[in-house]
PDB file of C-alpha atoms and ligand atoms in Angstrom:
ATOM      1  CA  MET A  20      -1.610 -11.300 -27.624  1.00 79.00           C
ATOM      2  CA  ARG A  21      -3.903 -10.847 -25.063  1.00 95.00           C
ATOM      3  CA  GLN A  22      -7.571 -11.256 -25.598  1.00 97.00           C
ATOM      4  CA  GLN A  23      -9.535  -8.452 -26.394  1.00 98.00           C
ATOM      5  CA  ILE A  24     -12.725  -8.109 -24.401  1.00 98.00           C
ATOM      6  CA  VAL A  25     -15.797  -6.163 -24.505  1.00 98.00           C
ATOM      7  CA  ALA A  26     -18.180  -5.914 -21.717  1.00 98.00           C
ATOM      8  CA  GLY A  27     -21.065  -5.553 -21.039  1.00 98.00           C
ATOM      9  CA  ASN A  28     -22.604  -4.833 -17.009  1.00 98.00           C
ATOM     10  CA  TRP A  29     -26.298  -4.013 -17.483  1.00 98.00           C
ATOM     11  CA  LYS A  30     -26.853  -3.751 -13.815  1.00 98.00           C
ATOM     12  CA  MET A  31     -30.233  -3.298 -12.335  1.00 98.00           C
ATOM     13  CA  ASN A  32     -31.211  -1.964 -15.734  1.00 98.00           C
ATOM     14  CA  THR A  33     -34.278  -3.682 -17.701  1.00 98.00           C
ATOM     15  CA  THR A  34     -37.315  -6.778 -17.360  1.00 98.00           C
ATOM     16  CA  PRO A  35     -36.418 -10.417 -18.234  1.00 98.00           C
ATOM     17  CA  THR A  36     -38.257  -9.843 -20.716  1.00 98.00           C
ATOM     18  CA  GLU A  37     -36.023  -5.910 -22.042  1.00 98.00           C
ATOM     19  CA  GLY A  38     -33.630  -8.046 -21.852  1.00 98.00           C
ATOM     20  CA  PHE A  39     -34.065 -11.143 -23.805  1.00 98.00           C
ATOM     21  CA  ALA A  40     -34.505  -8.650 -26.121  1.00 98.00           C
ATOM     22  CA  LEU A  41     -31.665  -6.691 -25.587  1.00 98.00           C
ATOM     23  CA  ALA A  42     -29.634 -10.502 -25.793  1.00 98.00           C
ATOM     24  CA  LYS A  43     -31.318 -11.062 -29.175  1.00 98.00           C
ATOM     25  CA  ASP A  44     -29.801  -7.712 -30.524  1.00 98.00           C
ATOM     26  CA  VAL A  45     -26.725  -7.889 -29.568  1.00 98.00           C
ATOM     27  CA  ILE A  46     -26.268 -11.378 -31.092  1.00 98.00           C
ATOM     28  CA  ALA A  47     -27.704 -10.321 -33.985  1.00 98.00           C
ATOM     29  CA  GLN A  48     -25.591  -7.644 -34.692  1.00 98.00           C
ATOM     30  CA  SER A  49     -22.365  -9.352 -33.089  1.00 97.00           C
ATOM     31  CA  ALA A  50     -21.270 -10.130 -36.993  1.00 96.00           C
ATOM     32  CA  GLN A  51     -20.129  -6.340 -37.318  1.00 96.00           C
ATOM     33  CA  SER A  52     -17.388  -6.797 -34.756  1.00 95.00           C
ATOM     34  CA  PRO A  53     -13.873  -7.739 -35.329  1.00 96.00           C
ATOM     35  CA  ASN A  54     -13.884 -11.178 -34.721  1.00 95.00           C
ATOM     36  CA  ASN A  55     -10.669 -11.170 -32.600  1.00 95.00           C
ATOM     37  CA  VAL A  56     -12.848  -9.308 -29.776  1.00 98.00           C
ATOM     38  CA  GLU A  57     -14.787 -11.390 -27.491  1.00 98.00           C
ATOM     39  CA  LEU A  58     -18.017 -10.363 -26.169  1.00 98.00           C
ATOM     40  CA  ILE A  59     -19.613 -11.002 -23.230  1.00 98.00           C
ATOM     41  CA  ILE A  60     -22.687  -9.717 -21.520  1.00 98.00           C
ATOM     42  CA  CYS A  61     -23.976  -9.401 -17.569  1.00 99.00           C
ATOM     43  CA  PRO A  62     -27.320  -9.435 -17.224  1.00 98.00           C
ATOM     44  CA  PRO A  63     -28.997  -9.472 -14.086  1.00 98.00           C
ATOM     45  CA  PHE A  64     -29.834 -12.926 -12.097  1.00 98.00           C
ATOM     46  CA  THR A  65     -33.330 -12.816 -13.006  1.00 98.00           C
ATOM     47  CA  HIS A  66     -32.714 -12.999 -17.160  1.00 98.00           C
ATOM     48  CA  LEU A  67     -30.112 -15.849 -17.335  1.00 98.00           C
ATOM     49  CA  ALA A  68     -31.002 -18.929 -17.671  1.00 98.00           C
ATOM     50  CA  GLU A  69     -32.997 -17.891 -20.570  1.00 98.00           C
ATOM     51  CA  VAL A  70     -30.505 -15.271 -22.103  1.00 98.00           C
ATOM     52  CA  ALA A  71     -27.844 -18.519 -21.742  1.00 98.00           C
ATOM     53  CA  LYS A  72     -29.775 -20.683 -24.119  1.00 97.00           C
ATOM     54  CA  ALA A  73     -30.009 -17.627 -26.313  1.00 97.00           C
ATOM     55  CA  VAL A  74     -26.331 -16.940 -26.786  1.00 98.00           C
ATOM     56  CA  ARG A  75     -25.290 -20.735 -26.879  1.00 97.00           C
ATOM     57  CA  GLY A  76     -23.624 -21.778 -30.281  1.00 97.00           C
ATOM     58  CA  THR A  77     -23.426 -18.000 -31.162  1.00 98.00           C
ATOM     59  CA  ARG A  78     -19.908 -15.632 -30.370  1.00 97.00           C
ATOM     60  CA  ILE A  79     -21.717 -14.010 -27.066  1.00 98.00           C
ATOM     61  CA  HIS A  80     -19.905 -15.199 -23.931  1.00 98.00           C
ATOM     62  CA  LEU A  81     -22.610 -14.856 -20.710  1.00 98.00           C
ATOM     63  CA  GLY A  82     -21.606 -13.249 -17.331  1.00 98.00           C
ATOM     64  CA  ALA A  83     -23.281 -12.327 -13.303  1.00 98.00           C
ATOM     65  CA  GLN A  84     -22.702  -9.536 -11.965  1.00 98.00           C
ATOM     66  CA  ASN A  85     -22.483 -11.118  -8.366  1.00 98.00           C
ATOM     67  CA  CYS A  86     -21.956 -14.523  -7.031  1.00 98.00           C
ATOM     68  CA  ALA A  87     -21.643 -15.564  -2.784  1.00 98.00           C
ATOM     69  CA  MET A  88     -19.390 -16.215  -0.988  1.00 98.00           C
ATOM     70  CA  TRP A  89     -19.941 -19.877  -0.272  1.00 98.00           C
ATOM     71  CA  ALA A  90     -20.468 -22.348  -1.898  1.00 98.00           C
ATOM     72  CA  GLU A  91     -24.065 -23.699  -0.211  1.00 98.00           C
ATOM     73  CA  GLY A  92     -26.251 -23.445   2.463  1.00 98.00           C
ATOM     74  CA  ALA A  93     -28.338 -20.948   4.346  1.00 98.00           C
ATOM     75  CA  TYR A  94     -27.625 -17.704   3.159  1.00 98.00           C
ATOM     76  CA  THR A  95     -31.218 -16.602   1.939  1.00 98.00           C
ATOM     77  CA  GLY A  96     -31.395 -14.334  -1.511  1.00 98.00           C
ATOM     78  CA  GLU A  97     -27.850 -15.398  -2.211  1.00 98.00           C
ATOM     79  CA  VAL A  98     -26.821 -16.613  -5.705  1.00 98.00           C
ATOM     80  CA  SER A  99     -23.703 -20.002  -5.799  1.00 98.00           C
ATOM     81  CA  ALA A 100     -21.293 -19.793  -7.970  1.00 98.00           C
ATOM     82  CA  LYS A 101     -21.955 -23.261  -8.878  1.00 98.00           C
ATOM     83  CA  MET A 102     -25.892 -21.939  -9.897  1.00 98.00           C
ATOM     84  CA  LEU A 103     -23.751 -20.110 -12.548  1.00 98.00           C
ATOM     85  CA  ALA A 104     -21.968 -22.337 -13.872  1.00 98.00           C
ATOM     86  CA  ASN A 105     -24.690 -24.459 -13.665  1.00 98.00           C
ATOM     87  CA  ILE A 106     -26.929 -22.560 -16.155  1.00 98.00           C
ATOM     88  CA  GLY A 107     -23.833 -21.593 -18.768  1.00 97.00           C
ATOM     89  CA  VAL A 108     -22.314 -18.195 -16.648  1.00 98.00           C
ATOM     90  CA  GLU A 109     -19.004 -17.997 -17.632  1.00 98.00           C
ATOM     91  CA  TYR A 110     -17.963 -14.751 -16.412  1.00 98.00           C
ATOM     92  CA  VAL A 111     -18.991 -12.919 -13.489  1.00 98.00           C
ATOM     93  CA  ILE A 112     -17.997  -9.496 -12.360  1.00 98.00           C
ATOM     94  CA  LEU A 113     -16.457  -8.977  -8.684  1.00 98.00           C
ATOM     95  CA  GLY A 114     -15.486  -6.335  -6.652  1.00 97.00           C
ATOM     96  CA  HIS A 115     -17.125  -3.637  -9.041  1.00 98.00           C
ATOM     97  CA  SER A 116     -16.994   0.131  -6.850  1.00 97.00           C
ATOM     98  CA  GLU A 117     -21.110   0.079  -6.618  1.00 97.00           C
ATOM     99  CA  ARG A 118     -20.531  -3.160  -4.377  1.00 97.00           C
ATOM    100  CA  ARG A 119     -18.201  -1.873  -2.610  1.00 96.00           C
ATOM    101  CA  GLU A 120     -19.972   1.045  -1.979  1.00 96.00           C
ATOM    102  CA  HIS A 121     -23.377  -0.454  -0.930  1.00 97.00           C
ATOM    103  CA  PHE A 122     -22.151  -3.524   0.370  1.00 97.00           C
ATOM    104  CA  GLY A 123     -19.131  -3.463   2.061  1.00 95.00           C
ATOM    105  CA  GLU A 124     -17.111  -5.671  -0.546  1.00 96.00           C
ATOM    106  CA  GLN A 125     -13.589  -5.435   0.529  1.00 94.00           C
ATOM    107  CA  SER A 126     -10.608  -7.620  -0.020  1.00 96.00           C
ATOM    108  CA  ALA A 127     -11.297 -11.039   2.316  1.00 96.00           C
ATOM    109  CA  ILE A 128     -15.249 -11.103   0.838  1.00 98.00           C
ATOM    110  CA  LEU A 129     -14.127 -10.787  -2.605  1.00 98.00           C
ATOM    111  CA  LEU A 130     -11.088 -13.497  -2.220  1.00 98.00           C
ATOM    112  CA  SER A 131     -13.772 -16.053  -0.867  1.00 98.00           C
ATOM    113  CA  LYS A 132     -16.464 -14.736  -3.581  1.00 98.00           C
ATOM    114  CA  ILE A 133     -13.480 -15.772  -6.763  1.00 98.00           C
ATOM    115  CA  GLN A 134     -11.880 -19.025  -4.652  1.00 98.00           C
ATOM    116  CA  GLN A 135     -15.896 -20.072  -5.405  1.00 98.00           C
ATOM    117  CA  ALA A 136     -15.234 -19.085  -8.732  1.00 98.00           C
ATOM    118  CA  LEU A 137     -12.650 -20.463 -10.026  1.00 98.00           C
ATOM    119  CA  GLY A 138     -14.006 -23.680  -8.095  1.00 98.00           C
ATOM    120  CA  ASN A 139     -16.934 -23.300 -10.529  1.00 98.00           C
ATOM    121  CA  GLY A 140     -14.778 -22.825 -13.571  1.00 98.00           C
ATOM    122  CA  VAL A 141     -16.243 -19.542 -13.571  1.00 98.00           C
ATOM    123  CA  LYS A 142     -13.709 -16.495 -14.710  1.00 98.00           C
ATOM    124  CA  PRO A 143     -13.185 -13.675 -12.113  1.00 98.00           C
ATOM    125  CA  ILE A 144     -13.691  -9.630 -13.518  1.00 98.00           C
ATOM    126  CA  LEU A 145     -12.335  -8.435 -10.741  1.00 98.00           C
ATOM    127  CA  CYS A 146     -12.924  -3.999 -10.429  1.00 98.00           C
ATOM    128  CA  CYS A 147     -10.836  -1.849  -9.065  1.00 98.00           C
ATOM    129  CA  GLY A 148     -10.463   2.170  -8.847  1.00 98.00           C
ATOM    130  CA  GLU A 149     -10.158   4.829  -6.958  1.00 98.00           C
ATOM    131  CA  ARG A 150     -12.635   7.640  -6.112  1.00 96.00           C
ATOM    132  CA  LEU A 151     -12.226  11.054  -7.535  1.00 95.00           C
ATOM    133  CA  GLU A 152     -10.293  12.540  -3.654  1.00 96.00           C
ATOM    134  CA  GLU A 153      -8.110   9.656  -3.578  1.00 97.00           C
ATOM    135  CA  ARG A 154      -7.110  11.131  -7.532  1.00 96.00           C
ATOM    136  CA  ASN A 155      -7.088  14.323  -6.380  1.00 95.00           C
ATOM    137  CA  ALA A 156      -4.919  13.782  -3.405  1.00 97.00           C
ATOM    138  CA  GLN A 157      -2.554  11.788  -5.892  1.00 97.00           C
ATOM    139  CA  GLN A 158      -3.218   7.767  -4.198  1.00 98.00           C
ATOM    140  CA  HIS A 159      -4.689   6.964  -7.177  1.00 98.00           C
ATOM    141  CA  ILE A 160      -1.656   4.123  -8.164  1.00 98.00           C
ATOM    142  CA  ALA A 161      -1.408   3.268  -4.309  1.00 98.00           C
ATOM    143  CA  VAL A 162      -5.283   2.695  -4.501  1.00 98.00           C
ATOM    144  CA  VAL A 163      -5.652   0.720  -6.687  1.00 98.00           C
ATOM    145  CA  ASN A 164      -2.791  -1.558  -6.592  1.00 97.00           C
ATOM    146  CA  ALA A 165      -3.803  -2.218  -2.976  1.00 97.00           C
ATOM    147  CA  GLN A 166      -6.962  -3.361  -4.229  1.00 97.00           C
ATOM    148  CA  ILE A 167      -5.377  -5.565  -6.261  1.00 97.00           C
ATOM    149  CA  GLU A 168      -2.685  -7.053  -4.322  1.00 97.00           C
ATOM    150  CA  SER A 169      -4.865  -7.442  -1.642  1.00 97.00           C
ATOM    151  CA  VAL A 170      -6.482 -10.244  -3.830  1.00 97.00           C
ATOM    152  CA  ILE A 171      -4.477 -11.987  -6.153  1.00 98.00           C
ATOM    153  CA  SER A 172      -1.738 -12.368  -2.896  1.00 97.00           C
ATOM    154  CA  GLY A 173      -4.245 -15.106  -1.846  1.00 97.00           C
ATOM    155  CA  LEU A 174      -4.532 -16.400  -5.607  1.00 98.00           C
ATOM    156  CA  THR A 175      -1.904 -19.406  -7.011  1.00 98.00           C
ATOM    157  CA  ALA A 176      -0.447 -19.142 -10.489  1.00 98.00           C
ATOM    158  CA  GLU A 177      -2.411 -21.915 -12.102  1.00 98.00           C
ATOM    159  CA  GLN A 178      -5.919 -19.907 -10.348  1.00 98.00           C
ATOM    160  CA  MET A 179      -4.704 -15.934 -11.599  1.00 98.00           C
ATOM    161  CA  GLN A 180      -4.949 -17.452 -15.850  1.00 98.00           C
ATOM    162  CA  GLN A 181      -8.180 -17.189 -15.512  1.00 98.00           C
ATOM    163  CA  VAL A 182      -8.871 -13.685 -13.872  1.00 98.00           C
ATOM    164  CA  VAL A 183      -9.381 -11.030 -15.947  1.00 98.00           C
ATOM    165  CA  LEU A 184      -9.005  -7.334 -14.049  1.00 98.00           C
ATOM    166  CA  ALA A 185     -11.464  -4.300 -14.705  1.00 98.00           C
ATOM    167  CA  TYR A 186     -10.145  -0.761 -14.195  1.00 98.00           C
ATOM    168  CA  GLU A 187     -12.841   1.043 -13.258  1.00 98.00           C
ATOM    169  CA  PRO A 188     -12.221   5.052 -11.841  1.00 97.00           C
ATOM    170  CA  VAL A 189     -14.731   5.625  -9.437  1.00 96.00           C
ATOM    171  CA  TRP A 190     -15.249   9.506 -10.826  1.00 96.00           C
ATOM    172  CA  ALA A 191     -16.067   7.690 -14.345  1.00 95.00           C
ATOM    173  CA  ILE A 192     -18.692   5.357 -13.639  1.00 94.00           C
ATOM    174  CA  GLY A 193     -22.028   6.478 -15.111  1.00 89.00           C
ATOM    175  CA  THR A 194     -20.810  10.317 -15.055  1.00 92.00           C
ATOM    176  CA  GLY A 195     -20.045  11.216 -18.292  1.00 88.00           C
ATOM    177  CA  LEU A 196     -16.373  11.816 -17.189  1.00 88.00           C
ATOM    178  CA  THR A 197     -13.872   9.561 -18.653  1.00 89.00           C
ATOM    179  CA  ALA A 198     -10.867   9.161 -18.189  1.00 92.00           C
ATOM    180  CA  THR A 199      -8.454  10.372 -20.780  1.00 96.00           C
ATOM    181  CA  ALA A 200      -6.606   7.313 -22.540  1.00 97.00           C
ATOM    182  CA  GLN A 201      -3.327   8.257 -21.046  1.00 97.00           C
ATOM    183  CA  GLN A 202      -4.575   7.994 -17.591  1.00 97.00           C
ATOM    184  CA  ALA A 203      -5.866   4.622 -18.345  1.00 98.00           C
ATOM    185  CA  GLN A 204      -2.422   3.571 -19.521  1.00 98.00           C
ATOM    186  CA  GLU A 205      -1.070   4.846 -16.554  1.00 98.00           C
ATOM    187  CA  MET A 206      -2.876   2.921 -14.698  1.00 98.00           C
ATOM    188  CA  HIS A 207      -2.711   0.062 -15.820  1.00 98.00           C
ATOM    189  CA  ALA A 208       0.684  -0.120 -16.768  1.00 98.00           C
ATOM    190  CA  HIS A 209       0.888   0.045 -12.991  1.00 98.00           C
ATOM    191  CA  ILE A 210      -1.821  -2.791 -12.521  1.00 98.00           C
ATOM    192  CA  ARG A 211       0.461  -5.132 -14.742  1.00 98.00           C
ATOM    193  CA  ALA A 212       3.358  -4.445 -13.358  1.00 98.00           C
ATOM    194  CA  THR A 213       1.232  -5.526  -9.709  1.00 98.00           C
ATOM    195  CA  VAL A 214       0.608  -8.835 -11.533  1.00 98.00           C
ATOM    196  CA  ALA A 215       4.199  -9.170 -12.089  1.00 98.00           C
ATOM    197  CA  LYS A 216       5.674  -8.289  -9.222  1.00 98.00           C
ATOM    198  CA  HIS A 217       3.534 -11.225  -7.447  1.00 98.00           C
ATOM    199  CA  PHE A 218       3.375 -14.075 -10.697  1.00 98.00           C
ATOM    200  CA  GLY A 219       6.010 -13.279 -13.219  1.00 98.00           C
ATOM    201  CA  ASP A 220       6.136 -11.321 -16.612  1.00 98.00           C
ATOM    202  CA  ALA A 221       4.548 -13.654 -18.893  1.00 98.00           C
ATOM    203  CA  GLN A 222       1.190 -13.723 -16.646  1.00 98.00           C
ATOM    204  CA  ALA A 223       1.475  -9.769 -16.342  1.00 98.00           C
ATOM    205  CA  ASN A 224       1.327  -9.969 -20.376  1.00 98.00           C
ATOM    206  CA  ALA A 225      -1.277 -12.386 -20.571  1.00 98.00           C
ATOM    207  CA  THR A 226      -3.774 -11.021 -18.077  1.00 98.00           C
ATOM    208  CA  PRO A 227      -6.032  -9.088 -20.046  1.00 98.00           C
ATOM    209  CA  ILE A 228      -6.789  -5.412 -18.210  1.00 98.00           C
ATOM    210  CA  LEU A 229     -10.135  -3.456 -19.454  1.00 98.00           C
ATOM    211  CA  TYR A 230     -10.645   0.147 -18.737  1.00 98.00           C
ATOM    212  CA  GLY A 231     -14.680   0.853 -16.972  1.00 97.00           C
ATOM    213  CA  GLY A 232     -15.723   4.457 -16.665  1.00 96.00           C
ATOM    214  CA  SER A 233     -18.744   6.186 -19.369  1.00 93.00           C
ATOM    215  CA  CYS A 234     -16.707   4.253 -21.896  1.00 96.00           C
ATOM    216  CA  LYS A 235     -19.128   5.060 -25.361  1.00 96.00           C
ATOM    217  CA  PRO A 236     -18.680   4.170 -29.285  1.00 97.00           C
ATOM    218  CA  SER A 237     -16.676   8.150 -29.122  1.00 96.00           C
ATOM    219  CA  ASN A 238     -13.991   7.345 -27.371  1.00 96.00           C
ATOM    220  CA  ALA A 239     -13.382   3.552 -27.094  1.00 97.00           C
ATOM    221  CA  ALA A 240     -11.036   3.272 -29.935  1.00 97.00           C
ATOM    222  CA  GLU A 241      -8.354   5.914 -28.413  1.00 97.00           C
ATOM    223  CA  LEU A 242      -8.547   3.981 -25.381  1.00 97.00           C
ATOM    224  CA  PHE A 243      -8.016   0.843 -26.627  1.00 98.00           C
ATOM    225  CA  ALA A 244      -5.675   1.661 -28.931  1.00 97.00           C
ATOM    226  CA  GLN A 245      -3.428   2.327 -25.479  1.00 97.00           C
ATOM    227  CA  PRO A 246      -1.405  -0.535 -24.991  1.00 97.00           C
ATOM    228  CA  ASP A 247      -1.792  -1.745 -22.167  1.00 98.00           C
ATOM    229  CA  VAL A 248      -5.500  -1.395 -22.427  1.00 98.00           C
ATOM    230  CA  ASP A 249      -6.562  -5.116 -23.012  1.00 98.00           C
ATOM    231  CA  GLY A 250     -10.860  -3.929 -23.853  1.00 98.00           C
ATOM    232  CA  GLY A 251     -13.380  -2.250 -21.739  1.00 98.00           C
ATOM    233  CA  LEU A 252     -16.529  -2.895 -19.341  1.00 98.00           C
ATOM    234  CA  ILE A 253     -19.000  -1.344 -20.621  1.00 98.00           C
ATOM    235  CA  GLY A 254     -22.281   0.613 -18.238  1.00 97.00           C
ATOM    236  CA  GLY A 255     -24.595   2.605 -19.510  1.00 96.00           C
ATOM    237  CA  ALA A 256     -23.867   1.832 -22.970  1.00 97.00           C
ATOM    238  CA  SER A 257     -24.527  -1.999 -23.399  1.00 98.00           C
ATOM    239  CA  LEU A 258     -27.734  -1.006 -22.833  1.00 98.00           C
ATOM    240  CA  LYS A 259     -28.342  -0.402 -26.652  1.00 98.00           C
ATOM    241  CA  ALA A 260     -26.884  -2.884 -29.062  1.00 98.00           C
ATOM    242  CA  SER A 261     -25.776  -0.724 -31.391  1.00 98.00           C
ATOM    243  CA  ASP A 262     -23.601   1.593 -28.346  1.00 98.00           C
ATOM    244  CA  PHE A 263     -21.796  -1.602 -27.369  1.00 98.00           C
ATOM    245  CA  ILE A 264     -21.014  -2.916 -30.503  1.00 98.00           C
ATOM    246  CA  ALA A 265     -19.842   0.286 -31.870  1.00 98.00           C
ATOM    247  CA  ILE A 266     -17.461   0.561 -28.759  1.00 98.00           C
ATOM    248  CA  ALA A 267     -16.262  -3.105 -29.931  1.00 98.00           C
ATOM    249  CA  GLN A 268     -15.840  -1.736 -33.411  1.00 97.00           C
ATOM    250  CA  GLY A 269     -12.951   0.966 -31.505  1.00 97.00           C
ATOM    251  CA  PHE A 270     -10.623  -2.316 -31.950  1.00 95.00           C
ATOM    252  CA  LYS A 271      -9.295  -2.466 -35.531  1.00 81.00           C
ATOM    253  CA  GLU A 272      -9.676  -6.352 -37.065  1.00 72.00           C
TER     254      GLU A 272
HETATM  255  C1  PEP B  26     -19.405   0.301 -14.756  1.00 83.17           C
HETATM  256  O1  PEP B  26     -20.286   0.417 -14.340  1.00 83.17           O
HETATM  257  O2  PEP B  26     -18.772  -0.707 -15.601  1.00 83.17           O
HETATM  258  C2  PEP B  26     -19.158   0.974 -16.298  1.00 83.17           C
HETATM  259  C3  PEP B  26     -18.352   1.104 -16.859  1.00 83.17           C
HETATM  260  O3  PEP B  26     -20.660   2.285 -15.878  1.00 83.17           O
HETATM  261  P1  PEP B  26     -20.446   3.763 -17.727  1.00 83.17           P
HETATM  262  O4  PEP B  26     -20.321   2.808 -18.683  1.00 83.17           O
HETATM  263  O5  PEP B  26     -22.217   3.548 -16.772  1.00 83.17           O
HETATM  264  O6  PEP B  26     -19.815   4.566 -17.071  1.00 83.17           O
END
């Protein structure tokens, strides 16, 4: 049985004060979501140390939205995986389409970041997803498989055990458009097959693959009911604790 996960990507939203209040809200409401679902919140860097203290001893796990591709040194403005691990960060989102688009993050950079994360005991949530024009040109499966393959082929079998994948079609992120449950299932099955090709069926069957892209309380249950959809990476709807928890309720106890 794969771990079911609902992770909130807060992006560059909330002040530290607002974020702390949101984290408290999520903690307070978390008892209403099924026990077997792992809940992760990924606030901005400025919030992490304070939120880490708030979530300690609760069922909420903490993630960051990025980390440096280097261990330490003269990289002004960067935050290392070691720093994140030191304050209790357990996950880091890597390869989000916004980072690919605005910061030019491609496979080689992502692989370095994943190595940094794993080397410090932080689990990467590696994102992939096609643009609308790629889907319209029927290239979506090839594009996503290439994104995944180019990174995971650089990992050892032991490292792969720590990786969570997230399929986020770019055309569905923040647009209100959601992949249908069938579109999500189709892609997730291809992603799992790509993992199997490199690491075998047992690892493929153990790797959680999350769906992201305008996931909300009204569509979560149908998406999560798909055999290869193991949860969600939630953007906008994770900024309201009740919506975030309602999404987690898309999983049956
Ligand atoms: C995301 O950016 O990870 C995301 C899924 O955003 P949204 O839920 O707002 O589409």
